[in-house]
């Protein structure tokens, strides 16, 4: 069974701080995606990383795919209250059934 | 463009009752999915469909049933509701295999008492 573990599970930080969320697996994925979910809503796709070692930036968010395509990280610079939410990684094993991570719940305090 | 629409938004069921969670998408996506999300947990796949008339079990299918008579609709049926089915249910769709991402509905919060 393919598993994706995220750490930390919970994170509460002050506005302006930096943070990194990790997504780890023992399995290789063809690509990996990151979603953000706000209360009462479904997850929304932020980014897809495809190539081992790939780095993608989305404003203050930086996503990296591990060289071996087994792990990924999400780094947020100067966090803002609007970044609050549940962050989910999803591994794409090459089929249409993604494997979702356990989630990281982020709260950014003003 | 509505995307993926789920109804109802909230529902309370008594043990043993049945209900259908509705899901419809207007993006002409072939692939559709039902997930449940329990507090503090990620998303667990219940059932999925790769096209009209084709469905298959996911990780946690027991107590649920699905049908896919059209490309647009993918209802989830709960028979004989149990407290263990208290959860938030999400329907999602995707256009094809691989890296294109899922579009999720806004979820149905179900409580079984």
Coordinates of C-alpha atoms in Angstrom, one line a residue:
Chain A
X1 CA 0.0 0.0 0.0
X2 CA 1.4 3.4 -1.0
X3 CA 1.3 5.9 1.8
X4 CA 2.1 9.6 1.9
X5 CA 3.0 11.1 5.3
X6 CA 3.0 14.8 5.9
X7 CA 4.7 16.7 8.7
X8 CA 4.0 18.5 10.7
X9 CA 0.4 17.6 11.3
X10 CA -0.4 21.0 12.8
X11 CA 1.4 24.3 12.6
X12 CA 0.5 27.6 14.2
X13 CA 2.7 30.6 13.4
X14 CA 2.7 34.4 13.5
X15 CA 2.2 36.4 10.4
X16 CA 5.5 37.1 8.6
X17 CA 7.2 33.9 9.7
X18 CA 8.5 31.3 7.2
X19 CA 7.5 27.6 7.3
X20 CA 8.1 24.3 5.5
X21 CA 5.7 21.4 5.1
X22 CA 7.0 17.9 4.2
X23 CA 5.4 15.1 2.2
X24 CA 7.3 11.7 2.3
X25 CA 6.7 8.3 0.9
X26 CA 8.7 5.1 0.3
X27 CA 7.1 4.9 -3.2
X28 CA 8.0 6.6 -6.4
X29 CA 5.4 8.8 -8.1
X30 CA 5.3 10.0 -11.6
X31 CA 4.3 13.4 -10.2
X32 CA 3.1 15.1 -7.1
X33 CA 0.5 17.7 -6.4
X34 CA -0.3 20.1 -3.6
X35 CA -3.8 21.2 -2.7
X36 CA -5.1 23.8 -0.2
X37 CA -8.4 23.2 1.5
X38 CA -10.3 26.0 3.4
X39 CA -13.0 25.3 6.0
X40 CA -16.2 24.1 4.4
X41 CA -14.7 23.8 0.9
X42 CA -13.1 21.1 -1.1
X43 CA -9.4 21.0 -1.8
X44 CA -8.1 23.3 -4.6
X45 CA -5.1 22.4 -6.7
X46 CA -2.1 24.7 -6.2
X47 CA 0.7 23.0 -8.2
X48 CA 1.9 19.9 -9.9
X49 CA 5.6 18.9 -9.9
X50 CA 6.7 16.3 -12.4
X51 CA 10.5 16.1 -12.7
X52 CA 12.8 14.9 -9.9
X53 CA 14.5 17.9 -8.4
X54 CA 11.9 20.3 -9.9
X55 CA 11.3 23.6 -8.1
X56 CA 8.1 25.6 -8.7
X57 CA 7.2 29.0 -7.3
X58 CA 3.8 30.4 -6.8
X59 CA 4.2 33.9 -5.3
X60 CA 5.3 33.3 -1.8
X61 CA 5.0 29.5 -2.1
X62 CA 7.9 27.3 -3.2
X63 CA 7.3 23.6 -4.1
X64 CA 10.1 21.1 -4.6
X65 CA 10.0 17.5 -5.8
X66 CA 12.7 15.2 -4.4
X67 CA 15.4 13.9 -6.8
X68 CA 14.1 10.3 -6.3
X69 CA 10.4 11.4 -6.8
X70 CA 9.5 10.0 -3.4
X71 CA 9.1 13.2 -1.5
X72 CA 8.2 16.9 -1.7
X73 CA 8.2 20.0 0.3
X74 CA 6.2 23.2 0.4
X75 CA 7.9 26.4 1.7
X76 CA 5.9 29.5 2.5
X77 CA 7.8 32.8 2.9
X78 CA 6.3 35.6 5.1
X79 CA 3.1 33.7 5.9
X80 CA -0.1 35.7 5.9
X81 CA -3.5 34.9 7.6
X82 CA -4.9 34.1 4.1
X83 CA -2.5 31.1 4.0
X84 CA -4.5 29.5 6.7
X85 CA -5.9 26.1 5.7
X86 CA -5.3 22.4 5.3
X87 CA -2.5 21.6 2.9
X88 CA -2.6 18.2 1.2
X89 CA -0.1 16.5 -1.0
X90 CA -1.2 13.9 -3.5
X91 CA 1.1 11.4 -5.2
X92 CA 0.3 10.4 -8.8
X93 CA 1.4 6.8 -9.3
X94 CA 0.9 7.0 -13.1
X95 CA -2.8 6.2 -13.0
X96 CA -5.9 8.3 -12.3
X97 CA -6.2 7.2 -8.6
X98 CA -4.1 9.7 -6.6
X99 CA -2.8 8.9 -3.2
X100 CA -3.5 11.7 -0.7
X101 CA -1.3 12.6 2.2
X102 CA -2.5 12.9 5.8
X103 CA -2.5 16.7 5.6
X104 CA -0.9 19.7 7.4
X105 CA -3.3 22.1 9.2
X106 CA -1.7 25.6 9.1
X107 CA -2.9 28.6 11.1
X108 CA -1.3 31.9 10.6
X109 CA -2.0 34.4 13.4
X110 CA -2.3 38.1 12.6
Chain B
X1 CA -19.1 27.3 -15.2
X2 CA -20.2 25.5 -12.0
X3 CA -17.5 22.8 -11.9
X4 CA -18.4 20.0 -9.5
X5 CA -21.7 20.5 -7.6
X6 CA -22.6 18.4 -4.6
X7 CA -25.9 18.3 -2.8
X8 CA -26.9 18.4 0.0
X9 CA -24.4 20.5 1.9
X10 CA -25.4 19.0 5.3
X11 CA -27.5 16.1 6.4
X12 CA -28.3 14.3 9.6
X13 CA -29.4 10.6 9.3
X14 CA -30.7 8.2 11.9
X15 CA -29.0 4.8 12.1
X16 CA -30.4 2.4 9.5
X17 CA -31.7 5.1 7.2
X18 CA -30.6 5.4 3.6
X19 CA -29.7 8.4 1.4
X20 CA -28.1 9.4 -1.9
X21 CA -25.4 12.1 -2.1
X22 CA -25.6 13.8 -5.5
X23 CA -22.7 14.9 -7.6
X24 CA -22.7 16.5 -11.0
X25 CA -20.0 18.0 -13.1
X26 CA -20.3 20.2 -16.2
X27 CA -16.7 19.9 -17.5
X28 CA -17.2 16.7 -19.5
X29 CA -14.7 14.9 -17.4
X30 CA -14.5 11.1 -17.8
X31 CA -13.0 10.3 -14.4
X32 CA -15.1 10.8 -11.2
X33 CA -14.4 9.9 -7.6
X34 CA -15.9 9.8 -4.2
X35 CA -13.8 10.4 -1.1
X36 CA -14.5 10.7 2.6
X37 CA -12.6 12.9 5.0
X38 CA -12.6 12.1 8.7
X39 CA -11.3 14.6 11.3
X40 CA -7.5 14.8 11.3
X41 CA -7.3 12.3 8.4
X42 CA -6.6 12.7 4.7
X43 CA -8.9 11.6 1.9
X44 CA -9.9 8.0 1.5
X45 CA -11.2 6.8 -1.8
X46 CA -14.7 5.1 -1.7
X47 CA -15.5 4.5 -5.3
X48 CA -14.4 5.8 -8.7
X49 CA -15.6 5.8 -12.3
X50 CA -13.6 6.0 -15.5
X51 CA -16.6 6.7 -17.7
X52 CA -20.4 6.2 -18.0
X53 CA -21.4 2.7 -17.1
X54 CA -18.0 1.8 -15.5
X55 CA -17.4 2.0 -11.7
X56 CA -15.0 0.3 -9.3
X57 CA -14.2 0.1 -5.6
X58 CA -11.7 2.2 -3.9
X59 CA -10.1 1.8 -0.5
X60 CA -13.2 1.9 1.7
X61 CA -16.3 0.8 -0.3
X62 CA -18.2 -1.1 2.3
X63 CA -21.7 0.4 3.1
X64 CA -21.8 2.4 -0.1
X65 CA -22.9 2.0 -3.7
X66 CA -22.5 4.1 -6.8
X67 CA -23.8 4.3 -10.4
X68 CA -22.7 6.2 -13.4
X69 CA -25.4 6.4 -16.0
X70 CA -24.2 9.6 -17.6
X71 CA -20.9 11.4 -17.9
X72 CA -22.2 14.3 -15.7
X73 CA -23.6 12.5 -12.7
X74 CA -22.1 10.2 -10.1
X75 CA -24.4 9.6 -7.1
X76 CA -23.2 7.9 -4.0
X77 CA -25.8 5.7 -2.1
X78 CA -25.6 4.9 1.6
X79 CA -27.6 1.9 2.6
X80 CA -28.4 1.3 6.3
X81 CA -26.4 4.3 7.7
X82 CA -24.1 3.6 10.6
X83 CA -22.3 6.0 13.0
X84 CA -19.0 5.0 11.4
X85 CA -20.2 6.8 8.2
X86 CA -20.3 10.1 9.9
X87 CA -17.8 12.1 7.8
X88 CA -17.4 14.8 5.1
X89 CA -17.9 13.4 1.6
X90 CA -16.2 14.9 -1.4
X91 CA -16.9 14.2 -5.1
X92 CA -14.1 15.0 -7.6
X93 CA -13.5 14.8 -11.3
X94 CA -10.6 14.8 -13.6
X95 CA -10.2 15.0 -17.4
X96 CA -7.7 12.2 -17.9
X97 CA -5.0 10.2 -16.3
X98 CA -1.9 11.7 -14.8
X99 CA -1.0 15.2 -13.9
X100 CA -4.0 17.3 -14.6
X101 CA -5.4 17.4 -11.1
X102 CA -8.7 16.9 -9.5
X103 CA -11.6 19.4 -9.3
X104 CA -13.4 18.9 -6.0
X105 CA -16.9 19.8 -5.0
X106 CA -17.5 21.7 -1.8
X107 CA -18.5 18.5 0.2
X108 CA -21.4 17.0 2.1
X109 CA -21.2 16.9 5.9
X110 CA -23.1 13.8 7.0
X111 CA -23.9 13.0 10.6
X112 CA -25.4 9.6 11.6
X113 CA -27.0 9.5 15.0

